[in-house]
Amino acid sequence: MAINPNTARNAKHTSVCCMTGGGKGVAMNTLGIIPAKYPVLIFDPHGEYKKIAGRKVYRYKTQMNFAKVFKKAWASGKPFALAYTPKLTGSTEKARKKSLIEAAHWFGSLVWAAADGNRILYAVFEEFGEYAEGNQKDETIIGKIWTGGRKFGIRAIAIFQRSAEVPKTIWNNSPVKVIGAQGGLNDQNRVIKELGCNARDVVDLGYRNVKLSMFAEQLDEIVRTKVHYLYSEAGGTFEKMAAYVPQSNYLVKDWTAEQKEIDKNGGYKIAT
């Protein structure tokens, strides 16, 4: 069980919302969302995390191994980055989703059991939309982390593609929001309402991502070279931020005059 409640702890829960290709991975690695001095656990359904913000991520596929390593790492008092990629069971899509939900809730229960108000623990829920159960109140252990985890040192991060599919418990209790390019109008409107921005601010994110894309010969496809975000730490406020995509940064030197002009204007702060 969570111990040592400390009501002086700051609210740092975070929602990272980017449509496919909107730069969620770049955001996690360049925007300083997780300071290097703190330990982090990652629920990683697709096994995407090898590094996070320059730190090596140690990955595990069984609950036993993950819990065992986490217990030892947590007892050490040192920072670490561990990821759990569950082995899903079931022969149907419905059964596999049930298995994924159960795995996510097990992960959340482990985070809650270890939480200590005297220490900070980051908990990342990657691809949260795949196991979120509706967009209303979340009464699972994950919702409990968002509503009650602050005073126990938990700083939870939900990463998803569509805010309209995420429970209001998660969205409303994430004072920090990192918004990348959005898809449908429902998602755009939810962002506008929360951040106090306008439709042009939201549309501009995807526009710039596309306009600054380049052809990568070795991949034989067009790739993003720079991604753009609205970053908010309190409702009704935001700042514009952008980050170069590390894997394709070498293409920036070949930007056209039009691309350079687009990039020069807009007021985006570059993440370092």
Coordinates of C-alpha atoms in Angstrom, one line a residue:
M1 CA 0.0 0.0 0.0
A2 CA 1.0 3.6 -0.6
I3 CA 2.6 5.1 2.5
N4 CA 3.7 8.4 4.0
P5 CA 1.2 10.8 2.4
N6 CA 2.6 14.3 1.9
T7 CA 0.0 16.8 0.8
A8 CA 2.8 19.3 0.0
R9 CA 3.7 17.4 -3.1
N10 CA 3.1 19.2 -6.4
A11 CA 0.6 17.9 -8.9
K12 CA 2.6 16.7 -11.9
H13 CA 0.4 14.2 -13.6
T14 CA 0.8 14.6 -17.4
S15 CA -1.3 13.8 -20.5
V16 CA 0.7 13.5 -23.7
C17 CA -1.8 13.6 -26.7
C18 CA -0.5 13.3 -30.2
M19 CA -2.1 11.7 -33.3
T20 CA 0.0 9.1 -35.2
G21 CA 3.1 10.8 -36.4
G22 CA 2.6 13.7 -34.0
G23 CA 5.8 13.2 -32.1
K24 CA 4.9 11.5 -28.8
G25 CA 8.2 9.7 -28.7
V26 CA 10.1 12.9 -29.4
A27 CA 8.1 14.7 -26.7
M28 CA 9.0 12.1 -24.1
N29 CA 12.7 12.3 -25.0
T30 CA 13.2 16.0 -25.5
L31 CA 10.8 18.1 -23.4
G32 CA 12.1 17.2 -20.0
I33 CA 8.9 15.6 -18.8
I34 CA 10.8 13.1 -16.6
P35 CA 13.9 14.5 -14.8
A36 CA 16.9 12.2 -14.9
K37 CA 17.2 12.1 -11.1
Y38 CA 13.9 10.3 -10.7
P39 CA 13.1 6.6 -11.2
V40 CA 10.5 5.7 -13.9
L41 CA 8.3 2.7 -14.6
I42 CA 6.8 2.2 -18.1
F43 CA 3.8 0.2 -19.1
D44 CA 4.9 -0.4 -22.7
P45 CA 2.4 -2.6 -24.6
H46 CA 4.3 -2.6 -27.9
G47 CA 7.9 -2.8 -26.5
E48 CA 8.8 0.6 -27.9
Y49 CA 11.1 1.9 -25.2
K50 CA 14.8 1.2 -25.4
K51 CA 15.8 4.6 -24.0
I52 CA 14.0 7.5 -22.4
A53 CA 15.5 11.0 -22.3
G54 CA 19.0 9.5 -22.8
R55 CA 18.6 6.8 -20.2
K56 CA 18.7 3.1 -21.0
V57 CA 15.4 1.3 -20.4
Y58 CA 15.6 -2.2 -19.0
R59 CA 12.7 -4.2 -20.4
Y60 CA 10.8 -7.2 -19.0
K61 CA 8.0 -9.4 -20.3
T62 CA 6.9 -11.3 -17.2
Q63 CA 5.3 -9.9 -14.1
M64 CA 7.6 -11.9 -11.9
N65 CA 10.8 -10.6 -13.4
F66 CA 9.6 -7.1 -13.7
A67 CA 8.4 -7.0 -10.1
K68 CA 11.6 -8.7 -8.8
V69 CA 13.9 -6.2 -10.6
F70 CA 11.7 -3.2 -9.6
K71 CA 11.7 -4.2 -5.9
K72 CA 15.5 -4.4 -5.9
A73 CA 15.9 -1.1 -7.9
W74 CA 13.5 0.7 -5.7
A75 CA 15.2 -0.4 -2.5
S76 CA 18.5 0.9 -3.9
G77 CA 17.3 4.5 -3.7
K78 CA 18.9 5.2 -7.1
P79 CA 17.2 6.4 -10.3
F80 CA 16.3 3.7 -12.9
A81 CA 14.1 3.2 -16.0
L82 CA 12.2 -0.1 -16.2
A83 CA 9.6 -1.2 -18.8
Y84 CA 7.0 -3.9 -18.6
T85 CA 5.7 -5.3 -22.0
P86 CA 3.0 -7.9 -21.2
K87 CA 2.6 -11.2 -23.0
L88 CA -1.1 -11.1 -24.0
T89 CA -3.3 -14.1 -24.0
G90 CA -6.5 -15.0 -25.9
S91 CA -7.3 -16.1 -29.4
T92 CA -9.7 -13.2 -30.1
E93 CA -9.3 -9.4 -30.2
K94 CA -11.7 -9.1 -27.3
A95 CA -9.8 -11.6 -25.2
R96 CA -6.5 -10.0 -25.9
K97 CA -7.8 -6.6 -25.0
K98 CA -9.1 -8.0 -21.7
S99 CA -5.6 -9.4 -21.1
L100 CA -4.1 -6.0 -21.9
I101 CA -6.4 -4.3 -19.5
E102 CA -5.6 -6.8 -16.7
A103 CA -1.9 -6.3 -17.3
A104 CA -2.3 -2.5 -17.1
H105 CA -4.2 -2.8 -13.9
W106 CA -1.6 -5.1 -12.4
F107 CA 1.1 -2.6 -13.4
G108 CA -0.9 0.2 -11.7
S109 CA -1.4 -1.9 -8.6
L110 CA 2.4 -2.4 -8.4
V111 CA 3.0 1.3 -8.7
W112 CA 0.4 2.0 -6.0
A113 CA 1.8 -0.6 -3.6
A114 CA 5.3 0.8 -3.9
A115 CA 4.4 4.5 -3.7
D116 CA 6.0 6.5 -0.8
G117 CA 5.2 10.1 -0.2
N118 CA 8.8 10.7 0.8
R119 CA 10.0 9.8 -2.7
I120 CA 9.1 10.5 -6.3
L121 CA 8.2 7.7 -8.8
Y122 CA 7.2 8.4 -12.4
A123 CA 4.8 5.9 -13.9
V124 CA 4.2 6.0 -17.7
F125 CA 1.1 4.5 -19.3
E126 CA 2.0 4.2 -23.0
E127 CA -0.7 3.8 -25.6
F128 CA -3.3 4.5 -22.8
G129 CA -6.2 4.7 -25.3
E130 CA -5.8 1.0 -26.0
Y131 CA -6.9 -0.1 -22.5
A132 CA -8.8 2.9 -21.3
E133 CA -12.4 2.0 -20.5
G134 CA -14.5 4.8 -21.9
N135 CA -14.1 8.6 -21.5
Q136 CA -16.1 9.0 -18.3
K137 CA -14.9 8.5 -14.8
D138 CA -12.1 6.0 -14.3
E139 CA -12.7 4.0 -11.2
T140 CA -9.8 1.5 -11.8
I141 CA -6.5 1.5 -10.0
I142 CA -5.2 3.8 -12.8
G143 CA -7.9 6.4 -12.0
K144 CA -6.9 6.0 -8.3
I145 CA -3.3 6.9 -9.2
W146 CA -4.5 10.1 -10.9
T147 CA -6.8 11.2 -8.1
G148 CA -4.8 10.1 -5.1
G149 CA -1.3 9.4 -6.2
R150 CA 0.1 13.0 -5.9
K151 CA 0.5 12.9 -2.1
F152 CA 2.2 9.6 -2.3
G153 CA 4.9 10.8 -4.7
I154 CA 3.5 9.3 -7.9
R155 CA 3.8 11.4 -11.0
A156 CA 1.8 9.6 -13.7
I157 CA 2.0 10.1 -17.4
A158 CA -0.7 8.9 -19.9
I159 CA 0.3 8.8 -23.6
F160 CA -2.5 8.5 -26.1
Q161 CA -3.6 9.5 -29.6
R162 CA -7.1 10.9 -29.0
S163 CA -8.2 12.8 -25.9
A164 CA -11.8 12.2 -26.7
E165 CA -11.3 8.5 -25.9
V166 CA -9.6 9.1 -22.5
P167 CA -11.5 9.2 -19.2
K168 CA -12.1 12.6 -17.8
T169 CA -10.5 11.4 -14.6
I170 CA -7.2 11.2 -16.4
W171 CA -7.6 14.3 -18.6
N172 CA -8.9 16.6 -15.8
N173 CA -6.4 15.5 -13.3
S174 CA -3.4 16.0 -15.5
P175 CA -2.3 19.6 -14.9
V176 CA 0.5 19.2 -17.4
K177 CA -0.6 18.6 -20.9
V178 CA 1.6 18.1 -24.0
I179 CA -0.4 18.5 -27.1
G180 CA 0.8 17.4 -30.5
A181 CA -1.0 17.4 -33.9
Q182 CA -4.6 16.5 -33.5
G183 CA -7.0 14.6 -35.7
G184 CA -10.8 14.9 -35.4
L185 CA -12.8 18.0 -34.3
N186 CA -13.8 16.4 -31.0
D187 CA -10.1 16.2 -30.0
Q188 CA -9.4 19.7 -31.3
N189 CA -12.3 21.1 -29.3
R190 CA -11.3 19.4 -26.1
V191 CA -7.8 20.9 -26.4
I192 CA -9.1 24.3 -27.2
K193 CA -11.4 24.2 -24.2
E194 CA -8.7 23.0 -21.8
L195 CA -5.8 25.2 -22.9
G196 CA -7.6 28.4 -23.9
C197 CA -6.0 28.3 -27.3
N198 CA -7.8 28.7 -30.6
A199 CA -8.4 26.4 -33.6
R200 CA -5.6 28.0 -35.5
D201 CA -3.1 27.1 -32.8
V202 CA -4.1 23.5 -32.9
V203 CA -4.2 23.2 -36.7
D204 CA -0.8 24.9 -37.0
L205 CA 0.8 21.9 -35.2
G206 CA 0.0 19.4 -37.9
Y207 CA 0.5 22.0 -40.7
R208 CA 4.1 22.6 -39.6
N209 CA 4.9 19.0 -39.1
V210 CA 3.8 18.2 -42.7
K211 CA 5.4 21.3 -44.3
L212 CA 8.8 20.6 -42.7
S213 CA 8.8 16.9 -43.6
M214 CA 11.5 15.6 -46.0
F215 CA 12.1 12.6 -48.1
A216 CA 14.5 10.1 -46.5
E217 CA 16.1 8.1 -49.3
Q218 CA 17.2 5.2 -47.1
L219 CA 13.6 4.7 -45.9
D220 CA 12.1 5.5 -49.3
E221 CA 9.4 7.7 -47.6
I222 CA 8.7 11.1 -46.3
V223 CA 9.5 11.7 -42.6
R224 CA 9.1 14.4 -40.0
T225 CA 12.1 16.5 -39.3
K226 CA 10.6 18.7 -36.7
V227 CA 7.5 18.3 -34.5
H228 CA 5.4 21.0 -32.7
Y229 CA 3.5 21.1 -29.5
L230 CA 1.3 23.2 -27.2
Y231 CA 2.7 22.7 -23.7
S232 CA 0.5 23.6 -20.7
E233 CA 1.2 23.4 -17.0
A234 CA -2.2 24.8 -15.9
G235 CA -5.6 25.1 -17.5
G236 CA -6.1 28.1 -19.7
T237 CA -2.4 28.6 -20.3
F238 CA 0.1 27.2 -22.9
E239 CA 3.3 27.9 -24.7
K240 CA 4.4 26.8 -28.1
M241 CA 7.3 24.3 -28.2
A242 CA 9.1 22.4 -31.0
A243 CA 11.7 19.7 -31.2
Y244 CA 13.9 18.3 -34.0
V245 CA 13.4 14.6 -34.7
P246 CA 16.8 13.0 -33.9
Q247 CA 16.6 10.3 -36.5
S248 CA 16.0 12.7 -39.3
N249 CA 17.7 15.9 -38.1
Y250 CA 20.3 15.5 -40.8
L251 CA 17.7 16.4 -43.4
V252 CA 17.2 19.9 -42.0
K253 CA 20.2 21.2 -43.9
D254 CA 18.3 20.5 -47.2
W255 CA 15.2 22.5 -46.3
T256 CA 13.9 24.7 -49.1
A257 CA 13.7 28.4 -48.9
E258 CA 9.9 28.1 -48.2
Q259 CA 10.5 25.6 -45.4
K260 CA 13.1 27.8 -43.8
E261 CA 10.6 30.7 -43.9
I262 CA 7.9 28.7 -42.4
D263 CA 10.2 27.5 -39.6
K264 CA 11.4 31.1 -38.9
N265 CA 7.9 32.3 -38.0
G266 CA 5.4 31.0 -35.5
G267 CA 6.9 31.7 -32.1
Y268 CA 7.9 28.1 -31.2
K269 CA 10.4 27.6 -28.4
I270 CA 13.0 24.9 -29.3
A271 CA 13.3 22.1 -26.7
T272 CA 16.9 21.2 -25.9

